[in-house]
JSON list of C-alpha atoms in Angstrom, two decimals:
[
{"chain": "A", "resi": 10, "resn": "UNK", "atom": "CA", "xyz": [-7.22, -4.27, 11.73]},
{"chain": "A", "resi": 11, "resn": "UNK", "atom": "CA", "xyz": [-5.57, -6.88, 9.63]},
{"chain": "A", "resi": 12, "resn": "UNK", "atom": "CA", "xyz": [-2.70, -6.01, 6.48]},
{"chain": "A", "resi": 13, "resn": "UNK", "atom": "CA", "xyz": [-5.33, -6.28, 3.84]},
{"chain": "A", "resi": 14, "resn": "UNK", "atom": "CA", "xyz": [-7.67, -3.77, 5.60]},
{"chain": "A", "resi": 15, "resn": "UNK", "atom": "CA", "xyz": [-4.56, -1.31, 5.90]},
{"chain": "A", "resi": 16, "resn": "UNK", "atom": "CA", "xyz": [-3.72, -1.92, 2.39]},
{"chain": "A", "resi": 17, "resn": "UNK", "atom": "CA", "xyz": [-7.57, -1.16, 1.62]},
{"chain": "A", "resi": 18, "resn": "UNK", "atom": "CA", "xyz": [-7.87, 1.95, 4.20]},
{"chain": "A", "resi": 19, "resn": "UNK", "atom": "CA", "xyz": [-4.20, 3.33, 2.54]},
{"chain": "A", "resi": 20, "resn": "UNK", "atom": "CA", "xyz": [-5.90, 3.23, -1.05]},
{"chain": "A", "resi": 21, "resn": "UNK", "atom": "CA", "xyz": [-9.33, 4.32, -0.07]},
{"chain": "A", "resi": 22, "resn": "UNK", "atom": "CA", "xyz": [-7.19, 7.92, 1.21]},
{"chain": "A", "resi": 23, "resn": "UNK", "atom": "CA", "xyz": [-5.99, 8.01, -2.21]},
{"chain": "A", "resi": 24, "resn": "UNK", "atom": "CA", "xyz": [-2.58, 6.52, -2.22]},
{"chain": "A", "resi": 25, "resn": "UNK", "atom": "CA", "xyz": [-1.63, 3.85, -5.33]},
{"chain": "A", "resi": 26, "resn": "UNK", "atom": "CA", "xyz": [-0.44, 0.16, -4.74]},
{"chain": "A", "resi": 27, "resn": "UNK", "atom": "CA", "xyz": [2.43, 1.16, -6.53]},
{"chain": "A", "resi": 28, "resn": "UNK", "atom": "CA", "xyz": [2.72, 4.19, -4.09]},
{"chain": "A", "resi": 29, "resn": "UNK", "atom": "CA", "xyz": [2.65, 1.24, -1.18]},
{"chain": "A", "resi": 30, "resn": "UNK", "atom": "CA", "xyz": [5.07, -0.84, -2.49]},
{"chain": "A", "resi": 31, "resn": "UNK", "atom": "CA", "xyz": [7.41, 1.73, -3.31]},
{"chain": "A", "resi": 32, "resn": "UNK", "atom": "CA", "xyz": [6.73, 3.35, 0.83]},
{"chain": "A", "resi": 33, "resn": "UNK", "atom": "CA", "xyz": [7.32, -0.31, 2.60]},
{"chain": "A", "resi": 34, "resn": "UNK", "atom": "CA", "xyz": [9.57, -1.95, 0.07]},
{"chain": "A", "resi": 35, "resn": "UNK", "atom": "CA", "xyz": [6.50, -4.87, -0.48]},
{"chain": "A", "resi": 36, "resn": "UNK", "atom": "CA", "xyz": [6.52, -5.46, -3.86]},
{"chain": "A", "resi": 37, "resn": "UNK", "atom": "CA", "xyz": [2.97, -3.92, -6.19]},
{"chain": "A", "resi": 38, "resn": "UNK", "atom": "CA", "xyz": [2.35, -7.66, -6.94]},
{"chain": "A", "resi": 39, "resn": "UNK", "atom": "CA", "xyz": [2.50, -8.93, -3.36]},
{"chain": "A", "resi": 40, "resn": "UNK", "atom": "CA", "xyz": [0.13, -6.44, -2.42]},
{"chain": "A", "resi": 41, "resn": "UNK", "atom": "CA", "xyz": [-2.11, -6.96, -5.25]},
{"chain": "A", "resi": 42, "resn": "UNK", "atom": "CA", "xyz": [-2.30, -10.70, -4.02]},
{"chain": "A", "resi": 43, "resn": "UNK", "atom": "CA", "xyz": [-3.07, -9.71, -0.54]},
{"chain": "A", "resi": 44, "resn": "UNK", "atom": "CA", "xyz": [-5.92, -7.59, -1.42]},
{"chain": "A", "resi": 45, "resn": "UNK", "atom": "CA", "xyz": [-7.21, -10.62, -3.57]},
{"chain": "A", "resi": 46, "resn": "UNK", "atom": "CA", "xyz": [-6.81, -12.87, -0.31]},
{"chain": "A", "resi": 47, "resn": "UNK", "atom": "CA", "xyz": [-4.03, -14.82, -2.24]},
{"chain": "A", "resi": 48, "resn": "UNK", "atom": "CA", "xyz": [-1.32, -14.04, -0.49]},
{"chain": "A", "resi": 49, "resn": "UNK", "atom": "CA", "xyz": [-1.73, -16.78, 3.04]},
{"chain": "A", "resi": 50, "resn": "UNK", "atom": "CA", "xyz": [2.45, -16.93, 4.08]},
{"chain": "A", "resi": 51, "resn": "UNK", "atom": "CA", "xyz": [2.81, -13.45, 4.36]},
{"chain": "A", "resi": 52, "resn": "UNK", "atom": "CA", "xyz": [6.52, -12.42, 6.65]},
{"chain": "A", "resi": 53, "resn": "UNK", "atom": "CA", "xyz": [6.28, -10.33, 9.74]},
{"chain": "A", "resi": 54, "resn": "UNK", "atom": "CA", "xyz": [8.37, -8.46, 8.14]},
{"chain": "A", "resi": 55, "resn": "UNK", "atom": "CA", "xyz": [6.24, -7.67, 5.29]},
{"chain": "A", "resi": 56, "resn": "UNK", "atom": "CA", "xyz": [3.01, -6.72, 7.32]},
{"chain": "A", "resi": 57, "resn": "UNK", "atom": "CA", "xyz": [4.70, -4.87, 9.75]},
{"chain": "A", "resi": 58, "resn": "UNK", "atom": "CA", "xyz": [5.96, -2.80, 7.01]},
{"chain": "A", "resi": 59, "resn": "UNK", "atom": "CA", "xyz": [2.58, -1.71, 6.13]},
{"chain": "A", "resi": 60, "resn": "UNK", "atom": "CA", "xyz": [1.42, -1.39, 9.27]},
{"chain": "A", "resi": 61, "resn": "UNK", "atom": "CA", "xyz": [4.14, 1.39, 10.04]},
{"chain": "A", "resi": 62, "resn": "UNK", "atom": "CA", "xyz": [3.14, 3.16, 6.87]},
{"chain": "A", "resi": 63, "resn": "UNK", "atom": "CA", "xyz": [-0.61, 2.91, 7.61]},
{"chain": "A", "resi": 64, "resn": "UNK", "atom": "CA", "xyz": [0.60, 4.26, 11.10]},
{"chain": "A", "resi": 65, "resn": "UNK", "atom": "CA", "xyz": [2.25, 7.51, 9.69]},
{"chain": "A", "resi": 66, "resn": "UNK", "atom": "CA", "xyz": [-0.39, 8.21, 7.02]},
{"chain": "A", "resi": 67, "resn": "UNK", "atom": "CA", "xyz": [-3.55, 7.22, 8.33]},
{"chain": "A", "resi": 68, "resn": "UNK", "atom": "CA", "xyz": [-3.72, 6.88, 12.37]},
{"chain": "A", "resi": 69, "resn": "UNK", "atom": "CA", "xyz": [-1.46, 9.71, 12.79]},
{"chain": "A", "resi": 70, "resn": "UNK", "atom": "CA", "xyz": [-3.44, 12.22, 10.31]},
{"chain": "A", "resi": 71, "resn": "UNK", "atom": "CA", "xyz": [-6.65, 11.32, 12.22]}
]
Protein backbone atom coordinates (compact mmCIF):
# COMPACT_ATOMS: atom_id res chain seq x y z
CA UNK A 1 0.00 0.00 0.00
CA UNK A 2 1.54 3.23 -1.07
CA UNK A 3 1.58 6.83 1.37
CA UNK A 4 -1.38 8.24 -0.43
CA UNK A 5 -3.50 5.07 0.15
CA UNK A 6 -2.48 5.27 3.99
CA UNK A 7 -3.25 8.85 4.03
CA UNK A 8 -6.72 7.85 2.30
CA UNK A 9 -7.35 4.56 4.59
CA UNK A 10 -6.30 7.00 7.92
CA UNK A 11 -9.15 9.55 6.82
CA UNK A 12 -11.66 7.07 5.61
CA UNK A 13 -11.46 5.70 9.77
CA UNK A 14 -12.30 9.14 10.58
CA UNK A 15 -9.12 10.87 11.46
CA UNK A 16 -8.52 14.75 9.91
CA UNK A 17 -5.46 15.75 7.69
CA UNK A 18 -4.83 18.11 10.23
CA UNK A 19 -5.07 15.20 12.81
CA UNK A 20 -2.16 13.47 10.40
CA UNK A 21 0.01 16.14 10.22
CA UNK A 22 -0.10 17.00 13.68
CA UNK A 23 0.54 12.64 14.55
CA UNK A 24 3.74 12.37 11.98
CA UNK A 25 4.97 15.93 12.04
CA UNK A 26 4.11 16.10 7.87
CA UNK A 27 2.82 19.24 7.42
CA UNK A 28 -1.60 19.50 6.51
CA UNK A 29 -0.40 21.01 3.15
CA UNK A 30 2.08 18.30 2.22
CA UNK A 31 -0.45 15.85 2.76
CA UNK A 32 -3.10 17.64 1.01
CA UNK A 33 -0.66 17.57 -2.09
CA UNK A 34 -0.06 13.94 -1.78
CA UNK A 35 -3.61 13.02 -1.81
CA UNK A 36 -3.93 15.30 -4.99
CA UNK A 37 -0.90 13.25 -6.56
CA UNK A 38 1.16 16.56 -6.42
CA UNK A 39 3.48 15.82 -4.16
CA UNK A 40 6.33 13.36 -6.61
CA UNK A 41 9.83 14.07 -4.21
CA UNK A 42 8.38 12.94 -1.22
CA UNK A 43 11.52 12.04 1.83
CA UNK A 44 11.72 8.62 3.34
CA UNK A 45 11.44 10.27 6.10
CA UNK A 46 8.16 11.74 5.45
CA UNK A 47 6.36 8.46 4.25
CA UNK A 48 7.73 6.43 6.74
CA UNK A 49 6.21 8.70 9.16
CA UNK A 50 2.84 7.88 7.99
CA UNK A 51 3.35 4.60 7.52
CA UNK A 52 4.15 4.13 11.38
CA UNK A 53 1.01 6.03 12.20
CA UNK A 54 -1.14 4.03 9.73
CA UNK A 55 0.66 1.03 11.52
CA UNK A 56 -0.57 1.95 15.12
CA UNK A 57 -4.07 3.09 14.09
CA UNK A 58 -5.14 1.03 11.38
CA UNK A 59 -3.15 -2.48 11.00
CA UNK A 60 -2.87 -2.82 14.62
CA UNK A 61 -6.77 -2.12 15.42
CA UNK A 62 -7.63 -4.75 12.76
Amino acid sequence: MNTKQQIQKLLDAGYTQNFIAAQTGVSQPTISRILRDLHHDMKASTASSIAKLYQELIDLAA
